């Protein structure tokens, strides 16, 4: 069975560690914890997140053996001291949590917060509920959560822990919901970047110096792995599929032809075998994205271009960039992670300005855009030589590009709209922005190339936050050159 997004990342695992000052508990503290549990559980379900929390540590169990030492936990619901932090960290590591939320139910415990953040080294969100003056004669406020966060944030900086903060507000305020959703997007982006493993199939076109990358530097700086696959290896796999996997070929063609016309294609079964072969490579080598030669190997051996195949791989949650654009593949991983695979990304050339609209630019490529992005008002088809041919839909677009230059890495992020414009062949749309001249100058002065990744939706805030965690400069069209 061929399914969309079969390569999609699993659910994000979020650890929630409630904290309070050890000597300070009252009805407001407990009320805050209950409200937070209810809200976070609801938002986690909405965002397709797997939750683990300090609530789940066995209430009857007061001692834990960690690293050969017996540690005592002060309370099963809250993190209130240094040993609590070590125990909670051990539990979250066992569950392989990929992001951390520490809500302050009152002033909290700054040492424990900083220690847990340091131990886990994952994106961290801190927040506390807004207080009210409930008793005008009381010496202290009900929780003082904001004051505790000021203290903890300094400790996190001392430990070198990057974190995200939602401003002091009520749990049901829109600012909390928006901040929480953005943080989850951020955590997915960080996970995708840190786990990037790119299959490089054959070599870049000889003329394309612009897509050259430093493979060793990507590994040393970021842990990004590049897996070289020879063109011969891919050809052998495709030939073997053609001989033995008729059922898989039939299933894939049946799925594609539900939405795309393949009648012009000279060899449908070969196209399906190429796609199955590339999926096999990704599975065999545990790769979550691909960057492939598209000019020589496949065209030479099979007589068709792999363009539509690349787009269909994006449809399955497996970004596959043409012209061996490895940085483009990494950029695509960031985009689809932000969207949680709710939409496919696409790799496009910045090609030409709209002939009549000074603030619109043609985003085009010769046929590798995912079929799910097709404008519903056009009939999409694959050419006789294997290229997709259809414009894509209208809507808000985030456009991004991760790139390196002299050892420095940055991510360009801009926002615009996908609009219609003069028709052309291949896959395309027109990107309309507030001031195209600033975009054009940014790309000419660099460090970016003419390839960009588009994703429907607005992910500027989460990409900005993710760049902080990843040690990458966040760049926009409107930053000075």
GROMACS .gro file of C-alpha atoms in nm:
model
  481
    1UNK     CA    1   0.000   0.000   0.000
    2UNK     CA    2   0.139   0.341  -0.100
    3UNK     CA    3   0.025   0.617   0.137
    4UNK     CA    4   0.081   0.989   0.161
    5UNK     CA    5   0.328   1.099   0.428
    6UNK     CA    6   0.454   0.746   0.494
    7UNK     CA    7   0.793   0.906   0.569
    8UNK     CA    8   0.648   1.167   0.805
    9UNK     CA    9   0.814   1.221   1.143
   10UNK     CA   10   0.647   1.051   1.443
   11UNK     CA   11   0.461   1.247   1.707
   12UNK     CA   12   0.670   1.497   1.898
   13UNK     CA   13   0.733   1.386   2.258
   14UNK     CA   14   0.682   1.670   2.506
   15UNK     CA   15   0.786   1.648   2.871
   16UNK     CA   16   0.593   1.866   3.119
   17UNK     CA   17   0.756   1.935   3.457
   18UNK     CA   18   0.543   2.137   3.696
   19UNK     CA   19   0.750   2.339   3.942
   20UNK     CA   20   0.672   2.519   4.268
   21UNK     CA   21   0.867   2.660   4.561
   22UNK     CA   22   0.910   2.377   4.812
   23UNK     CA   23   0.788   2.578   5.110
   24UNK     CA   24   0.500   2.740   4.932
   25UNK     CA   25   0.178   2.568   4.842
   26UNK     CA   26  -0.176   2.701   4.854
   27UNK     CA   27  -0.507   2.666   4.677
   28UNK     CA   28  -0.393   2.896   4.395
   29UNK     CA   29  -0.087   2.678   4.326
   30UNK     CA   30  -0.300   2.366   4.304
   31UNK     CA   31  -0.563   2.542   4.095
   32UNK     CA   32  -0.294   2.655   3.851
   33UNK     CA   33  -0.164   2.299   3.813
   34UNK     CA   34  -0.509   2.160   3.738
   35UNK     CA   35  -0.584   2.432   3.481
   36UNK     CA   36  -0.246   2.376   3.313
   37UNK     CA   37  -0.302   2.000   3.290
   38UNK     CA   38  -0.640   2.052   3.125
   39UNK     CA   39  -0.516   2.314   2.879
   40UNK     CA   40  -0.192   2.143   2.780
   41UNK     CA   41  -0.366   1.809   2.734
   42UNK     CA   42  -0.615   1.974   2.498
   43UNK     CA   43  -0.346   2.161   2.301
   44UNK     CA   44  -0.124   1.853   2.279
   45UNK     CA   45  -0.408   1.653   2.127
   46UNK     CA   46  -0.478   1.932   1.879
   47UNK     CA   47  -0.108   1.951   1.784
   48UNK     CA   48  -0.061   1.573   1.764
   49UNK     CA   49   0.188   1.571   2.052
   50UNK     CA   50   0.270   1.280   2.285
   51UNK     CA   51   0.274   1.398   2.649
   52UNK     CA   52   0.482   1.285   2.947
   53UNK     CA   53   0.474   1.470   3.277
   54UNK     CA   54   0.577   1.468   3.641
   55UNK     CA   55   0.219   1.365   3.715
   56UNK     CA   56   0.302   1.016   3.588
   57UNK     CA   57   0.586   0.944   3.829
   58UNK     CA   58   0.461   0.684   4.074
   59UNK     CA   59   0.318   0.860   4.380
   60UNK     CA   60   0.401   0.561   4.601
   61UNK     CA   61   0.764   0.557   4.497
   62UNK     CA   62   0.978   0.796   4.701
   63UNK     CA   63   1.329   0.672   4.615
   64UNK     CA   64   1.502   0.616   4.281
   65UNK     CA   65   1.833   0.453   4.190
   66UNK     CA   66   2.011   0.676   3.938
   67UNK     CA   67   2.379   0.634   3.852
   68UNK     CA   68   2.430   0.398   4.142
   69UNK     CA   69   2.290   0.650   4.392
   70UNK     CA   70   1.962   0.639   4.579
   71UNK     CA   71   1.775   0.964   4.534
   72UNK     CA   72   1.463   1.072   4.720
   73UNK     CA   73   1.188   1.262   4.546
   74UNK     CA   74   1.015   1.531   4.749
   75UNK     CA   75   0.677   1.515   4.574
   76UNK     CA   76   0.527   1.319   4.287
   77UNK     CA   77   0.359   1.614   4.115
   78UNK     CA   78   0.605   1.901   4.132
   79UNK     CA   79   0.974   1.957   4.072
   80UNK     CA   80   1.092   2.135   4.384
   81UNK     CA   81   1.464   2.070   4.435
   82UNK     CA   82   1.787   1.959   4.270
   83UNK     CA   83   1.729   1.587   4.323
   84UNK     CA   84   1.379   1.618   4.177
   85UNK     CA   85   1.537   1.763   3.864
   86UNK     CA   86   1.777   1.469   3.831
   87UNK     CA   87   1.494   1.217   3.875
   88UNK     CA   88   1.266   1.396   3.628
   89UNK     CA   89   1.553   1.423   3.379
   90UNK     CA   90   1.613   1.048   3.405
   91UNK     CA   91   1.245   0.978   3.345
   92UNK     CA   92   1.223   1.212   3.045
   93UNK     CA   93   1.542   1.069   2.893
   94UNK     CA   94   1.395   0.720   2.928
   95UNK     CA   95   1.086   0.841   2.740
   96UNK     CA   96   1.308   1.017   2.481
   97UNK     CA   97   1.127   1.349   2.513
   98UNK     CA   98   1.220   1.598   2.241
   99UNK     CA   99   1.089   1.919   2.396
  100UNK     CA  100   1.027   2.042   2.748
  101UNK     CA  101   0.763   2.266   2.905
  102UNK     CA  102   0.815   2.390   3.263
  103UNK     CA  103   0.505   2.572   3.393
  104UNK     CA  104   0.557   2.769   3.715
  105UNK     CA  105   0.261   2.693   3.940
  106UNK     CA  106   0.398   2.951   4.181
  107UNK     CA  107   0.744   3.107   4.225
  108UNK     CA  108   0.897   2.774   4.124
  109UNK     CA  109   1.246   2.643   4.198
  110UNK     CA  110   1.507   2.810   3.982
  111UNK     CA  111   1.792   2.566   4.054
  112UNK     CA  112   1.579   2.266   3.957
  113UNK     CA  113   1.453   2.439   3.641
  114UNK     CA  114   1.806   2.521   3.526
  115UNK     CA  115   1.937   2.173   3.604
  116UNK     CA  116   1.657   2.000   3.415
  117UNK     CA  117   1.703   2.228   3.115
  118UNK     CA  118   2.077   2.155   3.110
  119UNK     CA  119   2.031   1.780   3.146
  120UNK     CA  120   1.788   1.747   2.856
  121UNK     CA  121   1.929   1.995   2.601
  122UNK     CA  122   1.603   2.013   2.406
  123UNK     CA  123   1.385   2.314   2.320
  124UNK     CA  124   1.248   2.447   2.649
  125UNK     CA  125   0.935   2.654   2.712
  126UNK     CA  126   0.883   2.841   3.039
  127UNK     CA  127   0.569   3.024   3.147
  128UNK     CA  128   0.374   3.112   3.457
  129UNK     CA  129   0.016   3.233   3.511
  130UNK     CA  130  -0.061   3.597   3.576
  131UNK     CA  131  -0.134   3.685   3.939
  132UNK     CA  132  -0.416   3.892   4.079
  133UNK     CA  133  -0.424   4.093   4.402
  134UNK     CA  134  -0.682   3.874   4.573
  135UNK     CA  135  -0.613   4.001   4.924
  136UNK     CA  136  -0.520   4.371   4.956
  137UNK     CA  137  -0.371   4.318   5.305
  138UNK     CA  138  -0.158   4.011   5.222
  139UNK     CA  139   0.221   4.047   5.237
  140UNK     CA  140   0.279   3.821   4.934
  141UNK     CA  141   0.084   3.747   4.616
  142UNK     CA  142  -0.088   3.412   4.559
  143UNK     CA  143   0.192   3.268   4.341
  144UNK     CA  144   0.451   3.528   4.225
  145UNK     CA  145   0.514   3.313   3.917
  146UNK     CA  146   0.649   3.606   3.713
  147UNK     CA  147   0.908   3.686   3.978
  148UNK     CA  148   1.021   3.322   3.983
  149UNK     CA  149   1.061   3.319   3.606
  150UNK     CA  150   1.285   3.626   3.621
  151UNK     CA  151   1.510   3.433   3.860
  152UNK     CA  152   1.505   3.106   3.663
  153UNK     CA  153   1.578   3.276   3.330
  154UNK     CA  154   1.906   3.411   3.470
  155UNK     CA  155   2.005   3.062   3.588
  156UNK     CA  156   1.921   2.911   3.251
  157UNK     CA  157   2.154   3.163   3.090
  158UNK     CA  158   2.430   3.073   3.337
  159UNK     CA  159   2.391   2.707   3.241
  160UNK     CA  160   2.401   2.800   2.871
  161UNK     CA  161   2.046   2.672   2.816
  162UNK     CA  162   1.844   2.829   2.535
  163UNK     CA  163   1.474   2.864   2.610
  164UNK     CA  164   1.147   3.010   2.486
  165UNK     CA  165   0.921   3.225   2.700
  166UNK     CA  166   0.550   3.302   2.680
  167UNK     CA  167   0.476   3.632   2.848
  168UNK     CA  168   0.300   3.630   3.182
  169UNK     CA  169  -0.071   3.580   3.105
  170UNK     CA  170  -0.374   3.374   3.195
  171UNK     CA  171  -0.381   3.013   3.077
  172UNK     CA  172  -0.683   3.074   2.852
  173UNK     CA  173  -0.547   3.390   2.692
  174UNK     CA  174  -0.486   3.378   2.317
  175UNK     CA  175  -0.123   3.472   2.374
  176UNK     CA  176  -0.066   3.145   2.563
  177UNK     CA  177  -0.232   2.929   2.299
  178UNK     CA  178  -0.044   3.100   2.016
  179UNK     CA  179   0.285   3.079   2.202
  180UNK     CA  180   0.239   2.712   2.283
  181UNK     CA  181   0.154   2.621   1.923
  182UNK     CA  182   0.452   2.819   1.793
  183UNK     CA  183   0.682   2.645   2.042
  184UNK     CA  184   0.565   2.303   1.923
  185UNK     CA  185   0.644   2.408   1.565
  186UNK     CA  186   0.985   2.526   1.685
  187UNK     CA  187   1.056   2.194   1.855
  188UNK     CA  188   0.963   2.000   1.542
  189UNK     CA  189   1.195   2.216   1.331
  190UNK     CA  190   1.483   2.168   1.575
  191UNK     CA  191   1.425   1.791   1.581
  192UNK     CA  192   1.419   1.769   1.202
  193UNK     CA  193   1.741   1.968   1.166
  194UNK     CA  194   1.927   1.772   1.433
  195UNK     CA  195   1.816   1.441   1.286
  196UNK     CA  196   1.880   1.532   0.922
  197UNK     CA  197   2.026   1.245   0.722
  198UNK     CA  198   2.036   1.324   0.351
  199UNK     CA  199   2.079   1.069   0.073
  200UNK     CA  200   2.295   1.226  -0.197
  201UNK     CA  201   2.226   1.040  -0.520
  202UNK     CA  202   2.508   1.076  -0.773
  203UNK     CA  203   2.668   1.422  -0.803
  204UNK     CA  204   2.562   1.780  -0.865
  205UNK     CA  205   2.559   1.907  -1.223
  206UNK     CA  206   2.913   2.015  -1.308
  207UNK     CA  207   2.808   2.372  -1.385
  208UNK     CA  208   2.618   2.420  -1.057
  209UNK     CA  209   2.889   2.560  -0.829
  210UNK     CA  210   2.609   2.743  -0.644
  211UNK     CA  211   2.477   2.423  -0.480
  212UNK     CA  212   2.820   2.312  -0.359
  213UNK     CA  213   2.824   2.226   0.014
  214UNK     CA  214   3.079   2.146   0.283
  215UNK     CA  215   2.980   1.794   0.390
  216UNK     CA  216   3.236   1.773   0.671
  217UNK     CA  217   3.131   2.108   0.814
  218UNK     CA  218   2.763   2.010   0.815
  219UNK     CA  219   2.852   1.704   1.023
  220UNK     CA  220   3.095   1.883   1.254
  221UNK     CA  221   2.880   2.189   1.320
  222UNK     CA  222   2.532   2.042   1.320
  223UNK     CA  223   2.549   1.662   1.315
  224UNK     CA  224   2.386   1.654   0.969
  225UNK     CA  225   2.477   1.333   0.788
  226UNK     CA  226   2.517   1.305   0.411
  227UNK     CA  227   2.490   0.951   0.270
  228UNK     CA  228   2.646   0.916  -0.078
  229UNK     CA  229   2.461   0.683  -0.316
  230UNK     CA  230   2.608   0.614  -0.659
  231UNK     CA  231   2.392   0.644  -0.968
  232UNK     CA  232   2.475   0.281  -1.052
  233UNK     CA  233   2.335   0.166  -0.719
  234UNK     CA  234   2.005   0.346  -0.782
  235UNK     CA  235   1.980   0.206  -1.137
  236UNK     CA  236   2.035  -0.150  -1.011
  237UNK     CA  237   1.760  -0.110  -0.750
  238UNK     CA  238   1.514   0.030  -1.008
  239UNK     CA  239   1.590  -0.255  -1.251
  240UNK     CA  240   1.528  -0.508  -0.977
  241UNK     CA  241   1.193  -0.346  -0.887
  242UNK     CA  242   1.086  -0.359  -1.251
  243UNK     CA  243   1.153  -0.733  -1.254
  244UNK     CA  244   0.994  -0.830  -0.923
  245UNK     CA  245   0.752  -0.570  -0.785
  246UNK     CA  246   0.458  -0.550  -1.026
  247UNK     CA  247   0.208  -0.526  -0.740
  248UNK     CA  248   0.380  -0.223  -0.583
  249UNK     CA  249   0.409  -0.056  -0.923
  250UNK     CA  250   0.037  -0.108  -0.987
  251UNK     CA  251  -0.056   0.030  -0.644
  252UNK     CA  252   0.156   0.342  -0.688
  253UNK     CA  253   0.022   0.415  -1.036
  254UNK     CA  254  -0.334   0.368  -0.916
  255UNK     CA  255  -0.281   0.622  -0.639
  256UNK     CA  256  -0.111   0.880  -0.863
  257UNK     CA  257  -0.373   0.858  -1.139
  258UNK     CA  258  -0.650   0.955  -0.899
  259UNK     CA  259  -0.538   1.317  -0.931
  260UNK     CA  260  -0.281   1.343  -1.213
  261UNK     CA  261  -0.314   1.253  -1.583
  262UNK     CA  262  -0.036   1.016  -1.690
  263UNK     CA  263  -0.170   0.949  -2.039
  264UNK     CA  264   0.108   1.142  -2.215
  265UNK     CA  265   0.385   0.964  -2.028
  266UNK     CA  266   0.569   0.724  -2.252
  267UNK     CA  267   0.646   0.470  -1.978
  268UNK     CA  268   0.430   0.488  -1.665
  269UNK     CA  269   0.563   0.171  -1.508
  270UNK     CA  270   0.922   0.289  -1.527
  271UNK     CA  271   0.828   0.616  -1.357
  272UNK     CA  272   0.666   0.420  -1.073
  273UNK     CA  273   0.971   0.194  -1.043
  274UNK     CA  274   1.199   0.499  -1.016
  275UNK     CA  275   0.991   0.636  -0.730
  276UNK     CA  276   0.981   0.301  -0.552
  277UNK     CA  277   1.357   0.270  -0.595
  278UNK     CA  278   1.421   0.607  -0.433
  279UNK     CA  279   1.189   0.522  -0.144
  280UNK     CA  280   1.379   0.197  -0.095
  281UNK     CA  281   1.708   0.384  -0.071
  282UNK     CA  282   1.561   0.621   0.190
  283UNK     CA  283   1.435   0.328   0.398
  284UNK     CA  284   1.747   0.115   0.363
  285UNK     CA  285   1.979   0.399   0.466
  286UNK     CA  286   1.741   0.558   0.719
  287UNK     CA  287   1.740   0.890   0.534
  288UNK     CA  288   1.469   1.151   0.590
  289UNK     CA  289   1.545   1.359   0.279
  290UNK     CA  290   1.720   1.322  -0.055
  291UNK     CA  291   1.919   1.539  -0.295
  292UNK     CA  292   1.954   1.384  -0.636
  293UNK     CA  293   2.110   1.427  -0.974
  294UNK     CA  294   1.827   1.479  -1.223
  295UNK     CA  295   2.010   1.565  -1.543
  296UNK     CA  296   2.205   1.251  -1.625
  297UNK     CA  297   2.174   0.911  -1.454
  298UNK     CA  298   1.800   0.843  -1.463
  299UNK     CA  299   1.745   1.011  -1.801
  300UNK     CA  300   2.034   0.815  -1.953
  301UNK     CA  301   1.931   0.473  -1.825
  302UNK     CA  302   1.551   0.500  -1.840
  303UNK     CA  303   1.478   0.770  -2.096
  304UNK     CA  304   1.258   0.984  -1.870
  305UNK     CA  305   1.319   1.264  -1.623
  306UNK     CA  306   1.266   1.207  -1.249
  307UNK     CA  307   1.103   1.548  -1.197
  308UNK     CA  308   0.749   1.435  -1.116
  309UNK     CA  309   0.891   1.155  -0.899
  310UNK     CA  310   1.071   1.412  -0.684
  311UNK     CA  311   0.747   1.601  -0.629
  312UNK     CA  312   0.560   1.283  -0.543
  313UNK     CA  313   0.825   1.200  -0.284
  314UNK     CA  314   0.755   1.538  -0.121
  315UNK     CA  315   0.391   1.423  -0.112
  316UNK     CA  316   0.501   1.127   0.101
  317UNK     CA  317   0.694   1.332   0.357
  318UNK     CA  318   1.028   1.255   0.189
  319UNK     CA  319   1.172   1.580   0.048
  320UNK     CA  320   1.378   1.515  -0.265
  321UNK     CA  321   1.555   1.811  -0.420
  322UNK     CA  322   1.674   1.827  -0.778
  323UNK     CA  323   2.020   1.924  -0.902
  324UNK     CA  324   2.171   1.762  -0.591
  325UNK     CA  325   2.081   2.064  -0.376
  326UNK     CA  326   2.171   1.936  -0.029
  327UNK     CA  327   2.109   2.266   0.146
  328UNK     CA  328   1.772   2.271  -0.030
  329UNK     CA  329   1.692   1.928   0.116
  330UNK     CA  330   1.782   2.051   0.465
  331UNK     CA  331   1.564   2.360   0.411
  332UNK     CA  332   1.277   2.135   0.302
  333UNK     CA  333   1.305   1.934   0.625
  334UNK     CA  334   1.266   2.255   0.826
  335UNK     CA  335   0.959   2.353   0.625
  336UNK     CA  336   0.770   2.024   0.648
  337UNK     CA  337   0.856   1.994   1.018
  338UNK     CA  338   0.707   2.338   1.086
  339UNK     CA  339   0.389   2.230   0.908
  340UNK     CA  340   0.388   1.888   1.079
  341UNK     CA  341   0.344   1.732   0.733
  342UNK     CA  342   0.005   1.898   0.693
  343UNK     CA  343   0.135   2.033   0.363
  344UNK     CA  344   0.415   1.936   0.128
  345UNK     CA  345   0.700   2.178   0.068
  346UNK     CA  346   0.839   2.252  -0.279
  347UNK     CA  347   1.178   2.359  -0.416
  348UNK     CA  348   1.159   2.638  -0.675
  349UNK     CA  349   1.384   2.861  -0.880
  350UNK     CA  350   1.361   3.235  -0.834
  351UNK     CA  351   1.311   3.282  -1.204
  352UNK     CA  352   1.175   3.618  -1.323
  353UNK     CA  353   0.966   3.913  -1.211
  354UNK     CA  354   0.600   3.922  -1.300
  355UNK     CA  355   0.578   4.127  -1.623
  356UNK     CA  356   0.319   4.365  -1.478
  357UNK     CA  357   0.344   4.330  -1.098
  358UNK     CA  358   0.669   4.473  -0.963
  359UNK     CA  359   0.624   4.293  -0.631
  360UNK     CA  360   0.567   3.944  -0.767
  361UNK     CA  361   0.822   3.682  -0.872
  362UNK     CA  362   0.784   3.358  -1.068
  363UNK     CA  363   0.857   3.052  -0.853
  364UNK     CA  364   0.914   2.779  -1.108
  365UNK     CA  365   1.073   2.446  -1.171
  366UNK     CA  366   1.058   2.198  -1.455
  367UNK     CA  367   0.808   1.967  -1.288
  368UNK     CA  368   0.892   1.853  -0.931
  369UNK     CA  369   0.610   2.011  -0.722
  370UNK     CA  370   0.396   1.778  -0.510
  371UNK     CA  371   0.063   1.693  -0.669
  372UNK     CA  372  -0.127   1.779  -0.350
  373UNK     CA  373  -0.032   2.145  -0.412
  374UNK     CA  374  -0.196   2.157  -0.755
  375UNK     CA  375  -0.444   2.437  -0.818
  376UNK     CA  376  -0.785   2.264  -0.814
  377UNK     CA  377  -0.891   2.468  -1.118
  378UNK     CA  378  -0.632   2.317  -1.353
  379UNK     CA  379  -0.586   1.971  -1.496
  380UNK     CA  380  -0.248   1.841  -1.391
  381UNK     CA  381  -0.054   1.606  -1.612
  382UNK     CA  382   0.289   1.452  -1.650
  383UNK     CA  383   0.467   1.517  -1.979
  384UNK     CA  384   0.581   1.233  -2.202
  385UNK     CA  385   0.932   1.272  -2.060
  386UNK     CA  386   0.836   1.270  -1.690
  387UNK     CA  387   0.790   1.634  -1.580
  388UNK     CA  388   0.487   1.750  -1.383
  389UNK     CA  389   0.289   2.025  -1.554
  390UNK     CA  390   0.049   2.237  -1.343
  391UNK     CA  391   0.043   2.558  -1.147
  392UNK     CA  392  -0.010   2.534  -0.774
  393UNK     CA  393  -0.281   2.679  -0.555
  394UNK     CA  394  -0.318   3.028  -0.408
  395UNK     CA  395  -0.255   3.104  -0.043
  396UNK     CA  396  -0.013   3.235   0.218
  397UNK     CA  397   0.342   3.116   0.163
  398UNK     CA  398   0.648   3.104   0.383
  399UNK     CA  399   0.962   3.105   0.170
  400UNK     CA  400   1.291   2.995   0.322
  401UNK     CA  401   1.648   2.897   0.240
  402UNK     CA  402   1.920   2.748   0.464
  403UNK     CA  403   2.267   2.817   0.329
  404UNK     CA  404   2.632   2.851   0.425
  405UNK     CA  405   2.908   3.091   0.330
  406UNK     CA  406   3.269   3.093   0.457
  407UNK     CA  407   3.177   2.878   0.756
  408UNK     CA  408   2.876   3.089   0.857
  409UNK     CA  409   2.522   2.952   0.825
  410UNK     CA  410   2.193   3.134   0.811
  411UNK     CA  411   1.831   3.077   0.721
  412UNK     CA  412   1.643   3.328   0.508
  413UNK     CA  413   1.272   3.347   0.590
  414UNK     CA  414   1.012   3.563   0.416
  415UNK     CA  415   0.635   3.574   0.389
  416UNK     CA  416   0.419   3.632   0.083
  417UNK     CA  417   0.120   3.506  -0.113
  418UNK     CA  418   0.093   3.252  -0.392
  419UNK     CA  419  -0.098   3.425  -0.671
  420UNK     CA  420  -0.183   3.357  -1.035
  421UNK     CA  421   0.011   3.513  -1.319
  422UNK     CA  422   0.102   3.451  -1.683
  423UNK     CA  423   0.092   3.082  -1.768
  424UNK     CA  424   0.407   2.881  -1.828
  425UNK     CA  425   0.507   2.516  -1.850
  426UNK     CA  426   0.632   2.294  -1.570
  427UNK     CA  427   0.526   2.367  -1.212
  428UNK     CA  428   0.491   2.724  -1.097
  429UNK     CA  429   0.324   2.998  -0.901
  430UNK     CA  430   0.388   3.369  -0.851
  431UNK     CA  431   0.505   3.494  -0.512
  432UNK     CA  432   0.370   3.836  -0.420
  433UNK     CA  433   0.550   4.023  -0.139
  434UNK     CA  434   0.546   4.369   0.014
  435UNK     CA  435   0.867   4.488  -0.155
  436UNK     CA  436   1.031   4.254  -0.405
  437UNK     CA  437   1.331   4.485  -0.452
  438UNK     CA  438   1.448   4.407  -0.099
  439UNK     CA  439   1.410   4.034  -0.160
  440UNK     CA  440   1.605   4.054  -0.485
  441UNK     CA  441   1.890   4.248  -0.327
  442UNK     CA  442   1.907   4.001  -0.041
  443UNK     CA  443   1.943   3.704  -0.276
  444UNK     CA  444   2.194   3.876  -0.503
  445UNK     CA  445   2.418   3.983  -0.215
  446UNK     CA  446   2.381   3.641  -0.057
  447UNK     CA  447   2.475   3.407   0.090
  448UNK     CA  448   2.181   3.242  -0.084
  449UNK     CA  449   2.136   3.074  -0.421
  450UNK     CA  450   1.843   3.088  -0.662
  451UNK     CA  451   1.669   2.784  -0.507
  452UNK     CA  452   1.410   2.848  -0.236
  453UNK     CA  453   1.166   2.627  -0.049
  454UNK     CA  454   0.799   2.721  -0.021
  455UNK     CA  455   0.547   2.594   0.233
  456UNK     CA  456   0.185   2.705   0.263
  457UNK     CA  457   0.118   2.880   0.594
  458UNK     CA  458   0.295   3.133   0.815
  459UNK     CA  459   0.590   2.987   1.008
  460UNK     CA  460   0.811   3.294   1.051
  461UNK     CA  461   0.796   3.297   1.430
  462UNK     CA  462   0.874   2.929   1.481
  463UNK     CA  463   1.158   2.937   1.227
  464UNK     CA  464   1.304   3.243   1.400
  465UNK     CA  465   1.289   3.067   1.736
  466UNK     CA  466   1.436   2.746   1.593
  467UNK     CA  467   1.735   2.934   1.453
  468UNK     CA  468   1.822   3.047   1.807
  469UNK     CA  469   1.835   2.687   1.927
  470UNK     CA  470   2.036   2.574   1.625
  471UNK     CA  471   2.295   2.850   1.629
  472UNK     CA  472   2.197   2.975   1.283
  473UNK     CA  473   2.148   3.338   1.188
  474UNK     CA  474   1.784   3.420   1.117
  475UNK     CA  475   1.769   3.640   0.809
  476UNK     CA  476   1.480   3.828   0.650
  477UNK     CA  477   1.439   4.031   0.328
  478UNK     CA  478   1.420   4.347   0.533
  479UNK     CA  479   1.743   4.305   0.731
  480UNK     CA  480   2.022   4.534   0.612
  481UNK     CA  481   2.264   4.382   0.360
   0.00000   0.00000   0.00000
